[in-house]
Amino acid sequence: MKNLLIISSTKNSNLELSKDIKKFFDNKEDVNCSIISLEQFDLPLYRPELEEKFKNQSHFPDDIEKVKDFLISSDALIWCSPEYNGGISPILTNVIAWISRATDDWRDGFKDKHSLVCSSSGGNGTNFVKGFTIQLSYLGSIVMDKSIIKTKKKDPEKLEFEGVLDQFYNIIN
Ligand SMILES: Cc1cc2nc3c(=O)[nH]c(=O)nc-3n(C[C@H](O)[C@H](O)[C@H](O)COP(=O)(O)O)c2cc1C
């Protein structure tokens, strides 16, 4: 049984996209799929000074630990996140920074895990997908060369949507 984690950065259209993706995997007996929405956690903005404070107290805040545990216990990752200003949204950048500091090795949450990058954005989300693919690869994740894109004007085509998810399912099994 593979633990597949869908991470939605925001709680609106990216969470809806996450739920649609989860429905696909709920039909697979050998995949245990769950969703987290980063907006449901209380994550402070990463600053070295704050990290130092947490280290002096010998623990990170509970919500950082919770997100870390979700990532560590997953076998594969699907990311649903909007493009902001031609790049990665601050909530996602922030969580990546915390996870890389809260784990024993900075790549522990991502290393050797297959990732699929998806986006519901105002436009086609290409800058986010490209930029985040580079970052995930740097963190040791194996990023699929296809993505699922929803825009304000257009939902993903059903055949394409299922085709990408079928391919990802075959890769992680
Ligand atoms: C600060 C900010 C910057 C944005 N920049 C972009 C952008 O560069 N490209 C784009 O396609 N959409 C951009 N958008 C639109 C979001 O991608 C879009 O509203 C998305 O659907 C939000 O995701 P959500 O519905 O899950 O909250 C931006 C939105 C905000 C708030």
CSV table of C-alpha atoms and ligand atoms in Angstrom, one decimal:
chain,number,residue,atom,x,y,z
A,1,MET,CA,0.0,0.0,0.0
A,2,LYS,CA,1.4,3.4,-1.0
A,3,ASN,CA,0.8,6.5,1.0
A,4,LEU,CA,0.1,9.3,-1.4
A,5,LEU,CA,-0.1,12.8,0.0
A,6,ILE,CA,-1.8,15.7,-1.8
A,7,ILE,CA,-0.6,19.1,-0.6
A,8,SER,CA,-2.9,22.0,-1.4
A,9,SER,CA,-1.3,25.3,-0.7
A,10,THR,CA,-4.6,27.2,-0.6
A,11,LYS,CA,-8.1,26.4,0.4
A,12,ASN,CA,-10.1,27.5,-2.7
A,13,SER,CA,-9.7,26.2,-6.2
A,14,ASN,CA,-6.5,24.3,-5.5
A,15,LEU,CA,-8.3,22.4,-2.7
A,16,GLU,CA,-11.1,21.6,-5.2
A,17,LEU,CA,-8.5,20.3,-7.7
A,18,SER,CA,-6.9,18.3,-4.9
A,19,LYS,CA,-10.3,16.7,-4.1
A,20,ASP,CA,-10.9,15.8,-7.7
A,21,ILE,CA,-7.5,14.2,-7.9
A,22,LYS,CA,-8.2,12.3,-4.6
A,23,LYS,CA,-11.4,10.8,-6.1
A,24,PHE,CA,-9.3,9.2,-8.9
A,25,PHE,CA,-7.0,7.5,-6.3
A,26,ASP,CA,-9.8,6.5,-4.0
A,27,ASN,CA,-10.7,3.9,-6.7
A,28,LYS,CA,-7.3,2.3,-6.4
A,29,GLU,CA,-7.1,-0.4,-3.7
A,30,ASP,CA,-3.3,-0.1,-3.3
A,31,VAL,CA,-3.1,3.6,-2.7
A,32,ASN,CA,-3.9,5.3,0.6
A,33,CYS,CA,-4.5,8.9,-0.5
A,34,SER,CA,-4.9,11.9,1.8
A,35,ILE,CA,-5.0,15.7,1.4
A,36,ILE,CA,-3.6,18.4,3.6
A,37,SER,CA,-4.4,22.1,3.0
A,38,LEU,CA,-1.6,24.3,4.1
A,39,GLU,CA,-3.9,27.1,5.1
A,40,GLN,CA,-5.4,24.8,7.8
A,41,PHE,CA,-2.0,25.0,9.7
A,42,ASP,CA,-0.7,27.9,11.7
A,43,LEU,CA,2.8,28.3,10.1
A,44,PRO,CA,4.8,31.3,11.1
A,45,LEU,CA,7.0,33.0,8.5
A,46,TYR,CA,10.4,31.3,8.4
A,47,ARG,CA,13.2,33.4,9.8
A,48,PRO,CA,16.6,32.2,11.1
A,49,GLU,CA,15.9,34.1,14.3
A,50,LEU,CA,12.7,32.3,14.9
A,51,GLU,CA,14.3,28.9,14.2
A,52,GLU,CA,17.0,29.7,16.7
A,53,LYS,CA,14.3,30.4,19.3
A,54,PHE,CA,12.5,27.1,18.6
A,55,LYS,CA,15.8,25.2,18.8
A,56,ASN,CA,16.5,26.8,22.2
A,57,GLN,CA,13.1,25.6,23.4
A,58,SER,CA,14.0,22.1,21.9
A,59,HIS,CA,11.0,21.9,19.7
A,60,PHE,CA,9.3,23.3,16.7
A,61,PRO,CA,5.7,24.4,16.8
A,62,ASP,CA,3.1,21.6,16.7
A,63,ASP,CA,1.8,22.5,13.2
A,64,ILE,CA,5.3,22.4,11.6
A,65,GLU,CA,5.8,19.0,13.2
A,66,LYS,CA,2.3,17.9,11.9
A,67,VAL,CA,3.1,18.9,8.3
A,68,LYS,CA,6.6,17.3,8.6
A,69,ASP,CA,5.1,14.0,9.8
A,70,PHE,CA,2.6,14.0,6.9
A,71,LEU,CA,5.5,14.4,4.4
A,72,ILE,CA,7.9,12.0,6.1
A,73,SER,CA,5.2,9.2,6.2
A,74,SER,CA,4.3,9.7,2.5
A,75,ASP,CA,5.7,7.6,-0.4
A,76,ALA,CA,4.7,10.0,-3.1
A,77,LEU,CA,3.5,13.6,-3.4
A,78,ILE,CA,1.0,15.6,-5.4
A,79,TRP,CA,1.3,19.4,-5.1
A,80,CYS,CA,-1.6,21.7,-6.0
A,81,SER,CA,-0.7,25.3,-5.7
A,82,PRO,CA,-1.4,28.6,-7.5
A,83,GLU,CA,1.1,30.6,-9.4
A,84,TYR,CA,1.8,34.0,-7.7
A,85,ASN,CA,3.7,36.7,-9.4
A,86,GLY,CA,5.2,34.3,-11.9
A,87,GLY,CA,6.4,31.9,-9.3
A,88,ILE,CA,5.8,29.9,-6.1
A,89,SER,CA,3.3,31.2,-3.5
A,90,PRO,CA,4.7,32.3,-0.2
A,91,ILE,CA,2.8,29.7,1.8
A,92,LEU,CA,4.5,26.9,-0.2
A,93,THR,CA,8.0,28.5,-0.1
A,94,ASN,CA,7.5,28.9,3.7
A,95,VAL,CA,6.5,25.4,4.4
A,96,ILE,CA,9.4,24.0,2.3
A,97,ALA,CA,11.8,26.2,4.3
A,98,TRP,CA,10.4,24.9,7.7
A,99,ILE,CA,10.4,21.2,6.6
A,100,SER,CA,14.0,21.5,5.4
A,101,ARG,CA,15.0,22.8,8.8
A,102,ALA,CA,12.7,20.5,11.0
A,103,THR,CA,14.0,17.2,9.5
A,104,ASP,CA,17.3,15.5,10.4
A,105,ASP,CA,18.5,15.9,6.8
A,106,TRP,CA,17.2,18.8,4.9
A,107,ARG,CA,16.0,16.6,2.0
A,108,ASP,CA,14.2,14.0,4.2
A,109,GLY,CA,10.7,15.1,3.3
A,110,PHE,CA,11.2,15.0,-0.4
A,111,LYS,CA,14.2,12.8,-1.3
A,112,ASP,CA,13.5,9.9,-3.7
A,113,LYS,CA,9.8,10.6,-3.7
A,114,HIS,CA,7.9,10.9,-6.9
A,115,SER,CA,6.1,14.2,-7.2
A,116,LEU,CA,3.4,15.5,-9.5
A,117,VAL,CA,3.1,19.3,-9.7
A,118,CYS,CA,-0.5,20.6,-10.4
A,119,SER,CA,-1.9,24.1,-10.4
A,120,SER,CA,-5.1,26.1,-10.4
A,121,SER,CA,-4.0,29.6,-11.3
A,122,GLY,CA,-5.4,32.7,-13.0
A,123,GLY,CA,-3.4,31.8,-16.1
A,124,ASN,CA,-1.6,28.6,-17.2
A,125,GLY,CA,0.7,28.4,-14.2
A,126,THR,CA,3.7,27.5,-16.3
A,127,ASN,CA,6.1,29.7,-14.4
A,128,PHE,CA,5.1,28.0,-11.1
A,129,VAL,CA,5.3,24.5,-12.6
A,130,LYS,CA,8.8,25.2,-14.0
A,131,GLY,CA,10.1,26.9,-10.9
A,132,PHE,CA,8.7,24.4,-8.4
A,133,THR,CA,10.0,21.5,-10.5
A,134,ILE,CA,13.5,22.9,-10.2
A,135,GLN,CA,13.1,23.3,-6.5
A,136,LEU,CA,11.7,19.9,-5.9
A,137,SER,CA,14.4,18.3,-8.0
A,138,TYR,CA,17.0,20.1,-5.9
A,139,LEU,CA,15.4,18.6,-2.9
A,140,GLY,CA,15.8,15.1,-4.3
A,141,SER,CA,12.2,14.5,-5.5
A,142,ILE,CA,11.6,12.8,-8.9
A,143,VAL,CA,9.2,15.1,-10.6
A,144,MET,CA,6.9,13.8,-13.4
A,145,ASP,CA,7.4,15.7,-16.7
A,146,LYS,CA,3.6,16.3,-17.0
A,147,SER,CA,1.3,18.4,-14.9
A,148,ILE,CA,-2.4,19.1,-14.4
A,149,ILE,CA,-3.4,22.7,-15.0
A,150,LYS,CA,-6.7,24.4,-14.2
A,151,THR,CA,-7.2,28.1,-15.1
A,152,LYS,CA,-9.9,30.6,-14.3
A,153,LYS,CA,-11.3,30.0,-17.8
A,154,LYS,CA,-10.6,26.3,-18.3
A,155,ASP,CA,-10.8,23.1,-16.4
A,156,PRO,CA,-8.4,20.3,-17.4
A,157,GLU,CA,-9.8,18.0,-20.2
A,158,LYS,CA,-11.1,14.8,-18.5
A,159,LEU,CA,-9.0,12.5,-20.8
A,160,GLU,CA,-5.8,14.4,-20.2
A,161,PHE,CA,-6.6,14.6,-16.4
A,162,GLU,CA,-7.1,10.9,-16.1
A,163,GLY,CA,-4.1,10.2,-18.5
A,164,VAL,CA,-1.7,12.1,-16.3
A,165,LEU,CA,-3.0,10.5,-13.1
A,166,ASP,CA,-2.9,7.0,-14.6
A,167,GLN,CA,0.7,7.6,-15.6
A,168,PHE,CA,1.6,8.9,-12.1
A,169,TYR,CA,-0.2,5.9,-10.6
A,170,ASN,CA,1.9,3.5,-12.7
A,171,ILE,CA,5.1,5.3,-11.7
A,172,ILE,CA,4.5,5.1,-8.0
A,173,ASN,CA,3.4,1.4,-8.1
B,1,LIG,C1,-0.5,37.7,-5.0
B,1,LIG,C2,-1.1,37.0,-6.2
B,1,LIG,C3,-0.3,36.9,-7.3
B,1,LIG,C4,-0.8,36.2,-8.4
B,1,LIG,N1,0.0,36.0,-9.5
B,1,LIG,C5,-0.5,35.2,-10.5
B,1,LIG,C6,0.4,34.9,-11.6
B,1,LIG,O1,1.5,35.3,-11.7
B,1,LIG,N2,-0.1,34.1,-12.6
B,1,LIG,C7,-1.3,33.6,-12.5
B,1,LIG,O2,-1.7,32.8,-13.4
B,1,LIG,N3,-2.2,33.9,-11.5
B,1,LIG,C8,-1.8,34.6,-10.5
B,1,LIG,N4,-2.6,34.9,-9.4
B,1,LIG,C9,-4.0,34.3,-9.4
B,1,LIG,C10,-4.0,33.0,-8.7
B,1,LIG,O3,-3.1,32.1,-9.2
B,1,LIG,C11,-5.4,32.4,-8.7
B,1,LIG,O4,-6.3,33.4,-8.1
B,1,LIG,C12,-5.6,31.1,-8.0
B,1,LIG,O5,-6.7,30.5,-8.5
B,1,LIG,C13,-5.6,31.1,-6.5
B,1,LIG,O6,-5.7,29.8,-6.0
B,1,LIG,P1,-6.9,29.4,-5.0
B,1,LIG,O7,-8.2,29.6,-5.8
B,1,LIG,O8,-6.6,28.0,-4.6
B,1,LIG,O9,-6.8,30.4,-3.9
B,1,LIG,C14,-2.2,35.6,-8.4
B,1,LIG,C15,-2.9,35.8,-7.2
B,1,LIG,C16,-2.4,36.5,-6.1
B,1,LIG,C17,-3.2,36.6,-4.9
